[in-house]
Short mmCIF file of C-alpha atoms in Angstrom, two decimals:
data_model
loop_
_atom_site.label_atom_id
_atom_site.label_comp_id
_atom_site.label_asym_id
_atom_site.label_seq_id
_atom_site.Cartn_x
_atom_site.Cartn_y
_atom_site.Cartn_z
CA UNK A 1 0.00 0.00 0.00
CA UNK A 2 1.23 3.33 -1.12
CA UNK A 3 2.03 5.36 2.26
CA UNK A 4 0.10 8.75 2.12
CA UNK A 5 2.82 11.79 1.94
CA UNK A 6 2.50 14.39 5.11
CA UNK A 7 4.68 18.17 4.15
CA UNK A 8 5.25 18.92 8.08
CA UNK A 9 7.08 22.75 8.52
CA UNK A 10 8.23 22.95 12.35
CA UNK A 11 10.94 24.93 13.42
CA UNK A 12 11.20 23.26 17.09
CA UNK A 13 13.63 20.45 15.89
CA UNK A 14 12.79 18.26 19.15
CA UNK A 15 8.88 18.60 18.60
CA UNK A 16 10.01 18.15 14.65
CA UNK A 17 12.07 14.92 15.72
CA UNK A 18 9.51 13.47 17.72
CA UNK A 19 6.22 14.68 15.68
CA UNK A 20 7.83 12.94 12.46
CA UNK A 21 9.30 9.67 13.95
CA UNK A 22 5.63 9.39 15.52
CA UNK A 23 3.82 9.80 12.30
CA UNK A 24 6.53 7.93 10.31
CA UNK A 25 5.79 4.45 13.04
CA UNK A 26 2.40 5.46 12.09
CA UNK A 27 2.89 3.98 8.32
CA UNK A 28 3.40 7.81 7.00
CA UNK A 29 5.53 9.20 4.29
CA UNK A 30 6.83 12.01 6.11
CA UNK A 31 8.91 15.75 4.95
CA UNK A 32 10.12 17.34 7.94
CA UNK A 33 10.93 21.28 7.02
CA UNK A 34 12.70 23.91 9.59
CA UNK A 35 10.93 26.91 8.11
CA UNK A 36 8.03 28.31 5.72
CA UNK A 37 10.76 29.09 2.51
CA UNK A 38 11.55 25.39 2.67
CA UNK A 39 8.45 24.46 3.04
CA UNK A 40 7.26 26.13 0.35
CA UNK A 41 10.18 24.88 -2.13
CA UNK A 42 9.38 21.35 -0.99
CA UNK A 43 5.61 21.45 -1.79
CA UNK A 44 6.12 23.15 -5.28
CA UNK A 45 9.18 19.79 -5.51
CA UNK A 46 6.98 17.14 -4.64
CA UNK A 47 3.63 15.72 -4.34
CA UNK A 48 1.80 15.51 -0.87
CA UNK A 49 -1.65 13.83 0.65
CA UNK A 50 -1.60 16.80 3.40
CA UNK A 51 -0.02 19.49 5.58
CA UNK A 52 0.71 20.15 8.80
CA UNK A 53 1.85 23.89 9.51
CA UNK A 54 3.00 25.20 12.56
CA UNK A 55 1.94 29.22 12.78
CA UNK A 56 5.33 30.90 14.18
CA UNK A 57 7.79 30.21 11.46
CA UNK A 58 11.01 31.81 10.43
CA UNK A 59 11.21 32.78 7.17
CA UNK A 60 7.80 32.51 6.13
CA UNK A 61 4.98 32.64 8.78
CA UNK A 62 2.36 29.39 8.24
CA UNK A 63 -0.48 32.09 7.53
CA UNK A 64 2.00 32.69 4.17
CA UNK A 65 2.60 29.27 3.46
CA UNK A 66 -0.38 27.87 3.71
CA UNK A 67 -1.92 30.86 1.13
CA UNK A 68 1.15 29.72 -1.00
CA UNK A 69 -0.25 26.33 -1.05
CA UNK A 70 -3.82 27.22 -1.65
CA UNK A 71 -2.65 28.81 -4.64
CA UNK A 72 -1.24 25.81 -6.23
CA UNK A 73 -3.36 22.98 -4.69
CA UNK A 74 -7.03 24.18 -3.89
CA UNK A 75 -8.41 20.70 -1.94
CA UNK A 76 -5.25 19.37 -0.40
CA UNK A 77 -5.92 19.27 3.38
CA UNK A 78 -3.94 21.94 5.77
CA UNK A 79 -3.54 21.70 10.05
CA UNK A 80 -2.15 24.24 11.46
CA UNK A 81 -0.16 23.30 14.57
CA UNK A 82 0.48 26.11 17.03
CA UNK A 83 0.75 27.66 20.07
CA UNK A 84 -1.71 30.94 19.33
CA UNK A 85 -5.09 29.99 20.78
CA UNK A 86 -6.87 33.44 19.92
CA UNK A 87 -10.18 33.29 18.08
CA UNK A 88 -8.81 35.91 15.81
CA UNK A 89 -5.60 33.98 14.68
CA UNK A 90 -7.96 30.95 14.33
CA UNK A 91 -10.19 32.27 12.45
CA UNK A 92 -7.54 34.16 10.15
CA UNK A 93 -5.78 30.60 9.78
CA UNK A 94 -9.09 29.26 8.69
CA UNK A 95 -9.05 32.28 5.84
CA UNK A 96 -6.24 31.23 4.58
CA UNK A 97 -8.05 27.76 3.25
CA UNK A 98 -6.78 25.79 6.02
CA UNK A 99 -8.88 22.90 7.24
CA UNK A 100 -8.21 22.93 11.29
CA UNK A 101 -6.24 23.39 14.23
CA UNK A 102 -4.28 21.84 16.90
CA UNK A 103 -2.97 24.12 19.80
CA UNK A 104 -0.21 23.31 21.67
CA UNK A 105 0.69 21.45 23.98
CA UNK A 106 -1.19 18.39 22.09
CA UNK A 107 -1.62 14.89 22.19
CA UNK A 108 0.23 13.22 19.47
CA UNK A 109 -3.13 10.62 19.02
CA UNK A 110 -5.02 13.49 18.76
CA UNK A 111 -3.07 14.80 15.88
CA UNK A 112 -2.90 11.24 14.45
CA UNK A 113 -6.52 10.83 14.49
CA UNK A 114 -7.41 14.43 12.56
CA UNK A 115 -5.15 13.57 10.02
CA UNK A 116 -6.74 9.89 9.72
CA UNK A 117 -10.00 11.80 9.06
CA UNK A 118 -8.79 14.12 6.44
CA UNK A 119 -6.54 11.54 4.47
CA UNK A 120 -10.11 9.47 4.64
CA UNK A 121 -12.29 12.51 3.27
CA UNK A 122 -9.77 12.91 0.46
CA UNK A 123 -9.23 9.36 -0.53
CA UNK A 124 -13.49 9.28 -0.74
CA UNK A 125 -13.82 12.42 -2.36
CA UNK A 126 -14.51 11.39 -5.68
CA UNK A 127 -16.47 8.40 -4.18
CA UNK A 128 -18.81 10.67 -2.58
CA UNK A 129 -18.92 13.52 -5.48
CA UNK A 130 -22.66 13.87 -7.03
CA UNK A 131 -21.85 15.14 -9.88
CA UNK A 132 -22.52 18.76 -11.68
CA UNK A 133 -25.40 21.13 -9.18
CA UNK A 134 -27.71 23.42 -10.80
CA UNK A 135 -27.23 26.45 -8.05
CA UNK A 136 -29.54 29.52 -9.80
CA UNK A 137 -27.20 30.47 -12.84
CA UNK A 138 -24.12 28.74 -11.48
CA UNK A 139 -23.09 24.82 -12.07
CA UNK A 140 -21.45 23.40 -8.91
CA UNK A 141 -19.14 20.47 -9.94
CA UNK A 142 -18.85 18.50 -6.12
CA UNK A 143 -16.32 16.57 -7.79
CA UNK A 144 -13.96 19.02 -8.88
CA UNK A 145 -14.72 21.62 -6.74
CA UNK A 146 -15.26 23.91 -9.22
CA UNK A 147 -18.33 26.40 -9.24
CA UNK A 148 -19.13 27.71 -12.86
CA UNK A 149 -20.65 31.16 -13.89
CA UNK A 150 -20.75 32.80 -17.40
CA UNK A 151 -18.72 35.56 -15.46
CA UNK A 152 -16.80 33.68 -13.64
CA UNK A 153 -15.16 30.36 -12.71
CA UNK A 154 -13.34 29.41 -9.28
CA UNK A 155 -12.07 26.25 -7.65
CA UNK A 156 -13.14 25.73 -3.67
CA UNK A 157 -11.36 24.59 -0.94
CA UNK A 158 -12.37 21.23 0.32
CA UNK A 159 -14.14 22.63 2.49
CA UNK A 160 -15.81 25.21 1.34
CA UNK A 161 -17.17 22.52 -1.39
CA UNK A 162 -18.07 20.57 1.45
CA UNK A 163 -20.33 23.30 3.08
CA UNK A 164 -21.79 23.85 -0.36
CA UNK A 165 -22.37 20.35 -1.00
CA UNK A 166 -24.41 19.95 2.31
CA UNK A 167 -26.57 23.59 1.96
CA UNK A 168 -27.74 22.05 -1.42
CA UNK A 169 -28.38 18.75 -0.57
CA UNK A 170 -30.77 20.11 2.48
CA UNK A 171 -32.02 23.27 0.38
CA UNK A 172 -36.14 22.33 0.87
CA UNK A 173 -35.59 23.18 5.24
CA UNK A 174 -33.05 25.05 7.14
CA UNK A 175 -29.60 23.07 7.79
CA UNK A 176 -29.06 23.86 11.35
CA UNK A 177 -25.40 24.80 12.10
CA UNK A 178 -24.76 21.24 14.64
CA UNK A 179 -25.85 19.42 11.46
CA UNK A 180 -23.03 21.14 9.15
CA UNK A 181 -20.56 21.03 11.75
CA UNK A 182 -20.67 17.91 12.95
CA UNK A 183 -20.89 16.88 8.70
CA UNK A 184 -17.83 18.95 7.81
CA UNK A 185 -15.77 19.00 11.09
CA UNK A 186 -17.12 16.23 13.20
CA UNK A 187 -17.67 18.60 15.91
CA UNK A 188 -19.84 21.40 16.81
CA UNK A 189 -18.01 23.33 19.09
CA UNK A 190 -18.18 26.71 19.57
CA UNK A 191 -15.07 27.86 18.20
CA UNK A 192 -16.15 25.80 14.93
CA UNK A 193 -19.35 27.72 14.76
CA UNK A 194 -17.30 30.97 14.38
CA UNK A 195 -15.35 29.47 11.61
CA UNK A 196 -18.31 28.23 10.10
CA UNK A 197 -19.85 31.59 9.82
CA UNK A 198 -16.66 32.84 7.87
CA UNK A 199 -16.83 30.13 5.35
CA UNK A 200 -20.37 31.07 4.63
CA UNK A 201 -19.19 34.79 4.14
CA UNK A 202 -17.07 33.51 1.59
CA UNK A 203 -19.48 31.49 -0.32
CA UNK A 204 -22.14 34.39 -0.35
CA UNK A 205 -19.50 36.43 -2.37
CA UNK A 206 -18.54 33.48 -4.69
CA UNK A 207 -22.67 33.37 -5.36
CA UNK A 208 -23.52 37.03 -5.66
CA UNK A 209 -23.50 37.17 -9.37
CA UNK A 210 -26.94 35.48 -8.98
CA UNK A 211 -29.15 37.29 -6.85
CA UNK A 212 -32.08 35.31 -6.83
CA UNK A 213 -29.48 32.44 -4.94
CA UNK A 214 -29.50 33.50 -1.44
CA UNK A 215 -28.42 31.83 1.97
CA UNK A 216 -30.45 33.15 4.33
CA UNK A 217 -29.18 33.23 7.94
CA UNK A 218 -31.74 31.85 10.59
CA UNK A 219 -30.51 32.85 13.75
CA UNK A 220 -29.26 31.06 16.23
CA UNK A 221 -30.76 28.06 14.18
CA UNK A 222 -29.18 27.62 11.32
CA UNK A 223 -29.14 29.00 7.41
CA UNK A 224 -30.96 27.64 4.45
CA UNK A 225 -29.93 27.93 0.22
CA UNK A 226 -32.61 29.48 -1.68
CA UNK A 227 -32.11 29.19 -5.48
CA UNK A 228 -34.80 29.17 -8.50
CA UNK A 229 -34.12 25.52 -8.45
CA UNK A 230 -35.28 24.79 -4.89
#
């Protein structure tokens, strides 16, 4: 079985040393980098399954990086691994198109078992794609992630495709936010809620070309896609 490839950037060479020889007895394929240049020269070298990015890097910050990344892979899956717990730097790390965070100090299980989910979510990606959406004027392709306009074409984030995927699927009632959550994240936590609501920013401006599509905000409830299609 082909091991899955892991870029890790950490500039703490024990918690490098340790992290890696973990996840390498684990059965992965692992890159160890000391700071966000190399990192980024050894993603644009060589093919990976999925990042893990701590935030306080020389060179390059992780914020950087991981928008470096997003600009030449759209889907691949990014953890930050850090020691800022602010909402704020959360939720700026989850603008940059990464997928979630660990704070330090952290359980190296835990971090096993969020990357087990992510490599599983990409490997059935295109086992759980439904094909092309009608969304209003737009055509949502779940399988490449792409979301077609006659003005304008973009590629989503993983997640952001994910989020999409579920509003549609439940567009005749309102998707309450534990149901996303706990679809996208496998957890509804508060913090996750917050980050929820700026992913939905972001796909209200990727729709607004349309404006009979809407996604109406029920609060405190949850929000519900309204398109001429519904």
């Amino acid at each position: 079985m082909t091991k899955s490839k892991i870029l890790f950037v950490e500039d703490d060479p024990s918690l490098g040393f340790v992290v890696k020889d973990n996840l390498s007895l684990k059965g992965y394929d692992v890159t160890l980098c000391k700071d966000g240049a190399e990192g980024e020269v050894e993603f644009s070298r060589k093919s990976f399954d999925l990042c893990v990015l701590d935030v306080m890097l020389p060179k390059k910050d992780g914020f950087a990086l991981a928008r470096s990344i997003r600009e030449k892979n759209s889907d691949i899956p990014i953890i930050f691994l850090t020691a800022k717990a602010m909402v704020e730097d959360k939720l700026e790390g989850f603008g940059t198109g990464a997928d979630d965070y660990v704070t330090k100090p952290f359980s190296l299980e835990e971090l096993y078992c969020r990357i087990e989910v992510f490599l599983k979510r990409s490997n059935l990606s295109t086992k759980g794609a439904i094909g092309a959406l009608p969304i209003g004027e737009y055509e949502f392709d779940t399988a490449n992630f792409t979301l077609k306009h006659k003005n304008d074409e973009r590629v989503l984030t993983s997640r952001e495709a994910e989020i999409l995927k579920q509003l549609y699927l439940h567009r005749d009632r309102v998707l309450k936010r534990e149901e996303i959550l706990l679809a996208v994240w496998g957890n509804d936590d508060y913090f996750l809620g917050r980050s929820l609501d700026v992913f939905i920013s972001k796909i209200r401006k990727y729709l607004k070309e349309d404006p009979n599509v809407q996604i109406t905000n029920f609060h405190g409830v949850g929000f519900k896609l309204e398109t001429p299609n519904s």
